[in-house]
Short mmCIF file of C-alpha atoms in Angstrom, two decimals:
data_model
loop_
_atom_site.label_atom_id
_atom_site.label_comp_id
_atom_site.label_asym_id
_atom_site.label_seq_id
_atom_site.Cartn_x
_atom_site.Cartn_y
_atom_site.Cartn_z
CA MET E 1 118.82 104.87 87.38
CA LYS E 2 122.21 106.14 89.18
CA ASP E 3 122.62 106.61 92.78
CA LEU E 4 119.89 104.45 94.04
CA GLY E 5 122.08 102.97 96.90
CA LYS E 6 122.21 106.49 98.23
CA ALA E 7 118.84 106.90 98.90
CA PHE E 8 119.31 104.30 101.76
CA SER E 9 122.40 105.46 103.10
CA PHE E 10 122.08 109.36 102.89
CA PHE E 11 120.25 109.46 106.21
CA PHE E 12 123.08 107.87 108.25
CA ASN E 13 125.78 110.06 106.44
CA ASP E 14 124.25 113.11 108.05
CA PRO E 15 126.26 113.92 111.21
CA SER E 16 123.16 115.30 112.80
CA TRP E 17 120.71 112.41 112.11
CA VAL E 18 120.15 111.35 115.54
CA THR E 19 119.06 115.00 116.54
CA LYS E 20 116.93 115.42 113.47
CA THR E 21 115.19 112.31 114.23
CA LEU E 22 114.66 113.01 117.73
CA ILE E 23 113.10 116.39 116.72
CA ALA E 24 110.98 114.75 114.19
CA ALA E 25 109.68 112.28 116.49
CA GLY E 26 108.28 115.15 118.74
CA PHE E 27 106.32 116.51 115.58
CA MET E 28 105.39 112.73 115.12
CA ILE E 29 103.62 112.84 118.34
CA LEU E 30 101.91 116.27 117.49
CA ALA E 31 101.00 114.69 114.30
CA LEU E 32 98.55 112.32 116.23
CA PHE E 33 96.67 115.49 116.88
CA GLY E 34 97.02 116.67 113.36
CA ILE E 35 99.26 119.47 114.45
CA GLY E 36 102.39 118.18 113.35
CA ILE E 37 101.45 116.79 109.94
CA PRO E 38 101.95 119.90 107.82
CA VAL E 39 105.61 120.70 109.64
CA LEU E 40 106.66 116.99 108.71
CA ALA E 41 105.36 117.39 105.27
CA GLY E 42 107.19 120.63 104.76
CA TYR E 43 110.31 119.14 105.90
CA LEU E 44 110.13 116.15 103.55
CA ILE E 45 109.50 118.76 100.56
CA GLN E 46 112.54 120.43 101.70
CA THR E 47 114.44 117.18 101.81
CA THR E 48 113.27 116.62 98.01
CA GLN E 49 114.36 120.16 97.41
CA ARG E 50 117.88 119.73 98.58
CA VAL E 51 118.31 116.52 96.60
CA MET E 52 117.22 118.18 93.35
CA LYS E 53 119.85 120.84 94.37
CA ARG E 54 122.42 118.27 94.84
CA GLU E 55 123.01 119.17 98.36
CA GLN E 56 125.76 117.01 100.29
CA ASN E 57 123.43 116.53 103.36
CA PRO E 58 119.81 116.20 102.09
CA LEU E 59 118.08 116.35 105.51
CA PRO E 60 117.34 119.92 106.41
CA ALA E 61 117.83 121.49 109.68
CA TRP E 62 114.84 122.25 111.98
CA SER E 63 115.60 125.72 112.05
CA ASP E 64 112.59 127.25 110.59
CA VAL E 65 109.67 125.37 111.54
CA GLY E 66 107.36 128.10 110.30
CA VAL E 67 108.36 128.01 106.75
CA GLN E 68 108.07 124.23 106.78
CA PHE E 69 104.73 124.52 108.12
CA VAL E 70 103.47 126.93 105.36
CA THR E 71 105.12 124.55 102.87
CA GLY E 72 103.38 121.31 104.29
CA ILE E 73 100.00 123.04 104.34
CA LYS E 74 100.30 123.85 100.74
CA TYR E 75 101.49 120.13 100.04
CA CYS E 76 98.60 118.63 102.17
CA VAL E 77 96.18 120.70 99.92
CA VAL E 78 97.54 118.71 97.10
CA ILE E 79 97.38 115.54 98.67
CA ILE E 80 93.82 116.14 99.66
CA VAL E 81 92.83 117.02 96.15
CA TYR E 82 94.08 113.54 94.68
CA THR E 83 92.45 111.68 97.53
CA LEU E 84 89.03 113.51 96.73
CA PRO E 85 87.65 111.45 94.15
CA ILE E 86 88.13 108.33 96.49
CA ILE E 87 86.31 110.21 99.25
CA LEU E 88 83.42 111.20 97.08
CA LEU E 89 82.85 107.69 95.71
CA TYR E 90 83.07 106.58 99.22
CA ILE E 91 80.34 108.60 100.34
CA PRO E 92 77.49 106.67 98.29
CA PHE E 93 78.78 103.40 99.67
CA LEU E 94 78.59 104.89 103.25
CA VAL E 95 75.01 105.98 102.52
CA LEU E 96 73.91 102.46 100.92
CA VAL E 97 75.44 100.81 104.28
CA PHE E 98 73.65 103.17 106.37
CA ALA E 99 70.38 102.59 104.47
CA GLY E 100 70.65 99.02 104.91
CA ALA E 101 71.25 99.13 108.76
CA MET E 102 68.28 101.48 109.18
CA ALA E 103 65.98 99.18 106.89
CA GLY E 104 67.02 96.00 108.70
CA GLU E 105 69.67 94.73 106.09
CA SER E 106 67.03 94.06 103.77
CA GLU E 107 68.19 92.03 100.74
CA VAL E 108 67.42 94.66 98.31
CA ILE E 109 69.88 97.35 99.96
CA GLY E 110 72.30 94.31 100.45
CA LEU E 111 72.34 93.56 96.87
CA VAL E 112 72.56 97.25 95.77
CA THR E 113 75.34 97.79 98.31
CA THR E 114 77.20 94.87 97.19
CA LEU E 115 76.90 95.78 93.37
CA TYR E 116 78.35 99.17 94.20
CA PHE E 117 81.15 97.92 96.22
CA ILE E 118 82.60 95.71 93.64
CA PRO E 119 82.93 98.35 90.87
CA PHE E 120 84.07 100.65 93.90
CA MET E 121 86.94 98.59 94.81
CA PHE E 122 88.11 98.21 91.37
CA ILE E 123 88.06 101.86 90.68
CA VAL E 124 89.92 102.36 93.99
CA ILE E 125 92.51 99.86 93.12
CA ILE E 126 93.21 101.26 89.79
CA TYR E 127 93.33 104.65 90.92
CA GLY E 128 95.54 104.04 93.92
CA LEU E 129 97.97 101.97 91.64
CA ALA E 130 98.15 105.08 89.40
CA LEU E 131 98.44 107.64 92.09
CA ALA E 132 101.31 105.65 93.67
CA ALA E 133 103.04 105.30 90.22
CA VAL E 134 103.04 109.31 89.70
CA SER E 135 103.48 110.33 93.38
CA PRO E 136 107.34 111.15 93.25
CA ILE E 137 106.78 113.24 90.32
CA ILE E 138 103.67 115.12 92.09
CA THR E 139 106.15 115.59 94.92
CA TYR E 140 108.74 117.00 92.56
CA CYS E 141 106.73 119.15 90.66
CA PHE E 142 105.40 120.68 94.00
CA ALA E 143 108.77 121.14 95.17
CA GLU E 144 110.22 123.09 92.17
CA ARG E 145 108.11 126.14 93.19
CA GLU E 146 105.89 125.06 95.83
CA ARG E 147 102.95 125.96 93.89
CA ILE E 148 99.74 123.96 94.08
CA SER E 149 98.97 124.36 90.35
CA ASP E 150 102.26 122.65 89.62
CA ALA E 151 101.43 119.60 91.64
CA LEU E 152 97.94 119.49 90.05
CA ASP E 153 99.00 119.80 86.37
CA VAL E 154 97.89 116.57 85.35
CA ALA E 155 99.16 117.28 81.70
CA ARG E 156 102.55 118.12 82.72
CA ILE E 157 102.69 114.75 85.01
CA TYR E 158 101.63 112.77 82.39
CA ARG E 159 104.25 113.85 80.00
CA GLU E 160 106.73 113.35 82.59
CA PHE E 161 105.90 109.95 83.52
CA LYS E 162 105.60 109.18 79.81
CA GLY E 163 109.09 110.22 79.37
CA ASN E 164 110.53 108.63 82.25
CA TRP E 165 108.33 105.78 82.87
CA GLN E 166 110.94 103.10 83.81
CA ASN E 167 112.74 105.08 86.56
CA ALA E 168 109.30 106.36 87.73
CA LEU E 169 107.92 102.95 88.35
CA VAL E 170 111.37 102.00 89.92
CA VAL E 171 111.09 104.99 92.40
CA ALA E 172 107.22 104.32 92.86
CA LEU E 173 107.89 100.71 93.75
CA LEU E 174 110.75 101.48 96.15
CA THR E 175 108.67 104.19 97.72
CA VAL E 176 105.69 101.73 98.52
CA GLY E 177 108.11 99.15 99.60
CA VAL E 178 110.57 101.53 102.18
CA GLN E 179 106.97 102.94 103.49
CA SER E 180 105.63 99.73 104.06
CA PHE E 181 108.79 98.88 105.96
CA ALA E 182 108.00 101.69 108.21
CA PHE E 183 105.49 99.28 109.81
CA VAL E 184 108.38 97.04 111.24
CA GLY E 185 108.71 99.89 113.81
CA ILE E 186 105.47 98.73 115.26
CA VAL E 187 107.18 95.62 116.81
CA LEU E 188 109.97 97.55 117.70
CA VAL E 189 108.04 99.72 120.49
CA ILE E 190 107.64 103.51 120.36
CA VAL E 191 111.32 104.55 119.39
CA GLY E 192 111.13 101.98 116.57
CA VAL E 193 108.07 103.64 115.41
CA PHE E 194 109.47 107.04 115.18
CA PHE E 195 112.94 105.98 113.69
CA THR E 196 111.43 103.65 110.94
CA VAL E 197 108.60 105.92 109.82
CA PHE E 198 110.85 109.10 109.79
CA TYR E 199 113.54 107.11 107.70
CA ALA E 200 111.03 105.55 105.29
CA TYR E 201 109.62 109.00 104.51
CA ALA E 202 113.10 110.67 104.30
CA VAL E 203 114.09 107.93 101.72
CA SER E 204 111.04 108.45 99.76
CA ALA E 205 111.66 112.20 99.66
CA TYR E 206 115.11 111.48 98.54
CA LEU E 207 113.82 109.15 95.85
CA ALA E 208 111.48 111.86 94.41
CA GLY E 209 114.40 114.42 94.27
CA LEU E 210 116.57 111.89 92.54
CA LEU E 211 113.81 110.90 89.94
CA TYR E 212 113.68 114.85 89.05
CA LEU E 213 117.53 114.71 88.43
CA GLU E 214 117.00 111.43 86.26
CA ARG E 215 114.19 113.08 84.17
CA ALA E 216 114.11 113.91 80.51
CA PRO E 217 114.54 117.93 80.47
CA GLN E 218 111.16 119.37 80.57
CA GLU E 219 110.02 123.09 79.90
CA VAL E 220 108.60 124.49 83.17
CA PRO E 221 105.84 127.04 82.82
CA ALA E 222 106.37 130.40 84.27
#
């Protein structure tokens, strides 16, 4: 896969990266209250789009927050839909735990809860790994036309993964790795958190766009 190194260096090649990071930090503070999440999501989708278009400086300007907000809202819907199966599976587990607590943690309820928890965790792990493997594809499928239906087209996502699975797995592993790196910011106080999180997710957005450029040509439905 070409140009992987640029995914980690493009951020600092942008002459305005400090200013853009400081603005992102403001939205990350708002994200603690749920307000800034759609804006940040929209900004990262725009980053992917700029990579897909081979822009010289993929980091967008913070010039149209309204557009970024709307784009981010739609992408958040995509994320919610893909996490919905886990949420629905988690509800019976919570009910069993609550029932066990109300029944004074009876052995029967405890056994049933345990028997449910084991397959539940197995499904969560398998589903989580599968979702991580195709997440960059989901991102660029949405970024193409900003349609929720494109990102939820499971058949197309499967075809794209099947046709480019080696690069998809490389990008998925790098994405998980760089996002894990974001936690390093926790030991670097507040400023470190803002920088490492923004950098990690910007790199992830770049990798999704790079995977799009490396994929086998696909026919996109109108």
